[in-house]
Amino acid sequence: MPQNKRESLIYTTMVCALMVIWMSTYNVTLHTGNFGLEALKEAWLGFPIAYAYAMLFDWFAVSKLAKKFAYRFLITPESSSRKKIIAISCCTIVPMVIVMSLYGALEACVKSGAWNSLFVIWMTNIPKNLVMAAPFQLLIAGPIIRKLFRAAFPVGKILP
């Protein structure tokens, strides 16, 4: 886990990038009904704006609230690293899914012009995204990024 603000920013940047590209590909596939080069292309083309949106919300709002909630209700500073990782990740996944599902709904309304469907699209996106984001973050993205992060930045090598 990151040890200071600088490490936290680098770690968040890495996790956010992987989650956004994965979830973008998943959502394009859901909406088109096809997984292929076109879905990958559309996800990649939409990546920069979706990534900026996700980073802003994660860094400035969601991460702080998730940590506060986790430490208030789920864990203590003395809890094991594994318990902290799982608690904070779960507390981050839910609000990020809500925020990013809104982004996806806004994007769909911009493309279709069906602004009266915004709320319905947003609400139907949330469960679809939650069932993909939670296991992907907890079982794949989180462990991969933690391993890559610590390989690139051993504990104590990044100055605070």
mmCIF file with all atom_site columns, N, CA and C in Angstrom, residues 25-36 38-39 42:
data_model
loop_
_atom_site.group_PDB
_atom_site.id
_atom_site.type_symbol
_atom_site.label_atom_id
_atom_site.label_alt_id
_atom_site.label_comp_id
_atom_site.label_asym_id
_atom_site.label_entity_id
_atom_site.label_seq_id
_atom_site.pdbx_PDB_ins_code
_atom_site.Cartn_x
_atom_site.Cartn_y
_atom_site.Cartn_z
_atom_site.occupancy
_atom_site.B_iso_or_equiv
_atom_site.pdbx_formal_charge
_atom_site.auth_seq_id
_atom_site.auth_comp_id
_atom_site.auth_asym_id
_atom_site.auth_atom_id
_atom_site.pdbx_PDB_model_num
ATOM 1  N N  . THR A 1 25 ? -13.987 -0.889 -22.021 1.00 0.00 ? 25 THR A N  1
ATOM 2  C CA . THR A 1 25 ? -14.119 -1.987 -22.983 1.00 0.00 ? 25 THR A CA 1
ATOM 3  C C  . THR A 1 25 ? -15.355 -2.819 -22.653 1.00 0.00 ? 25 THR A C  1
ATOM 4  N N  . TYR A 1 26 ? -15.542 -3.108 -21.392 1.00 0.00 ? 26 TYR A N  1
ATOM 5  C CA . TYR A 1 26 ? -16.716 -3.876 -20.936 1.00 0.00 ? 26 TYR A CA 1
ATOM 6  C C  . TYR A 1 26 ? -18.009 -3.155 -21.304 1.00 0.00 ? 26 TYR A C  1
ATOM 7  N N  . ASN A 1 27 ? -18.080 -1.860 -21.034 1.00 0.00 ? 27 ASN A N  1
ATOM 8  C CA . ASN A 1 27 ? -19.305 -1.109 -21.315 1.00 0.00 ? 27 ASN A CA 1
ATOM 9  C C  . ASN A 1 27 ? -19.579 -0.971 -22.805 1.00 0.00 ? 27 ASN A C  1
ATOM 10 N N  . VAL A 1 28 ? -18.546 -0.743 -23.591 1.00 0.00 ? 28 VAL A N  1
ATOM 11 C CA . VAL A 1 28 ? -18.740 -0.676 -25.045 1.00 0.00 ? 28 VAL A CA 1
ATOM 12 C C  . VAL A 1 28 ? -19.258 -2.025 -25.540 1.00 0.00 ? 28 VAL A C  1
ATOM 13 N N  . THR A 1 29 ? -18.688 -3.103 -25.025 1.00 0.00 ? 29 THR A N  1
ATOM 14 C CA . THR A 1 29 ? -19.129 -4.442 -25.411 1.00 0.00 ? 29 THR A CA 1
ATOM 15 C C  . THR A 1 29 ? -20.590 -4.665 -25.010 1.00 0.00 ? 29 THR A C  1
ATOM 16 N N  . LEU A 1 30 ? -20.958 -4.233 -23.809 1.00 0.00 ? 30 LEU A N  1
ATOM 17 C CA . LEU A 1 30 ? -22.360 -4.371 -23.377 1.00 0.00 ? 30 LEU A CA 1
ATOM 18 C C  . LEU A 1 30 ? -23.313 -3.614 -24.286 1.00 0.00 ? 30 LEU A C  1
ATOM 19 N N  . HIS A 1 31 ? -22.952 -2.386 -24.638 1.00 0.00 ? 31 HIS A N  1
ATOM 20 C CA . HIS A 1 31 ? -23.851 -1.540 -25.417 1.00 0.00 ? 31 HIS A CA 1
ATOM 21 C C  . HIS A 1 31 ? -23.903 -1.927 -26.886 1.00 0.00 ? 31 HIS A C  1
ATOM 22 N N  . THR A 1 32 ? -22.817 -2.465 -27.431 1.00 0.00 ? 32 THR A N  1
ATOM 23 C CA . THR A 1 32 ? -22.817 -2.855 -28.844 1.00 0.00 ? 32 THR A CA 1
ATOM 24 C C  . THR A 1 32 ? -23.190 -4.323 -29.035 1.00 0.00 ? 32 THR A C  1
ATOM 25 N N  . GLY A 1 33 ? -23.002 -5.118 -27.978 1.00 0.00 ? 33 GLY A N  1
ATOM 26 C CA . GLY A 1 33 ? -23.271 -6.546 -28.087 1.00 0.00 ? 33 GLY A CA 1
ATOM 27 C C  . GLY A 1 33 ? -22.144 -7.322 -28.734 1.00 0.00 ? 33 GLY A C  1
ATOM 28 N N  . ASN A 1 34 ? -21.033 -6.641 -29.021 1.00 0.00 ? 34 ASN A N  1
ATOM 29 C CA . ASN A 1 34 ? -19.889 -7.275 -29.680 1.00 0.00 ? 34 ASN A CA 1
ATOM 30 C C  . ASN A 1 34 ? -18.596 -6.934 -28.968 1.00 0.00 ? 34 ASN A C  1
ATOM 31 N N  . PHE A 1 35 ? -17.765 -7.948 -28.759 1.00 0.00 ? 35 PHE A N  1
ATOM 32 C CA . PHE A 1 35 ? -16.409 -7.685 -28.303 1.00 0.00 ? 35 PHE A CA 1
ATOM 33 C C  . PHE A 1 35 ? -15.488 -7.950 -29.477 1.00 0.00 ? 35 PHE A C  1
ATOM 34 N N  . GLY A 1 36 ? -14.713 -6.965 -29.824 1.00 0.00 ? 36 GLY A N  1
ATOM 35 C CA . GLY A 1 36 ? -13.795 -7.106 -30.943 1.00 0.00 ? 36 GLY A CA 1
ATOM 36 C C  . GLY A 1 36 ? -12.954 -5.855 -31.079 1.00 0.00 ? 36 GLY A C  1
ATOM 37 N N  . GLU A 1 38 ? -13.460 -3.234 -32.848 1.00 0.00 ? 38 GLU A N  1
ATOM 38 C CA . GLU A 1 38 ? -14.245 -2.000 -32.789 1.00 0.00 ? 38 GLU A CA 1
ATOM 39 C C  . GLU A 1 38 ? -14.517 -1.589 -31.340 1.00 0.00 ? 38 GLU A C  1
ATOM 40 N N  . ALA A 1 39 ? -14.829 -2.554 -30.495 1.00 0.00 ? 39 ALA A N  1
ATOM 41 C CA . ALA A 1 39 ? -15.064 -2.248 -29.075 1.00 0.00 ? 39 ALA A CA 1
ATOM 42 C C  . ALA A 1 39 ? -13.789 -1.726 -28.432 1.00 0.00 ? 39 ALA A C  1
ATOM 43 N N  . GLU A 1 42 ? -13.163 1.859  -29.748 1.00 0.00 ? 42 GLU A N  1
ATOM 44 C CA . GLU A 1 42 ? -14.047 2.851  -29.141 1.00 0.00 ? 42 GLU A CA 1
ATOM 45 C C  . GLU A 1 42 ? -13.670 3.108  -27.676 1.00 0.00 ? 42 GLU A C  1
#
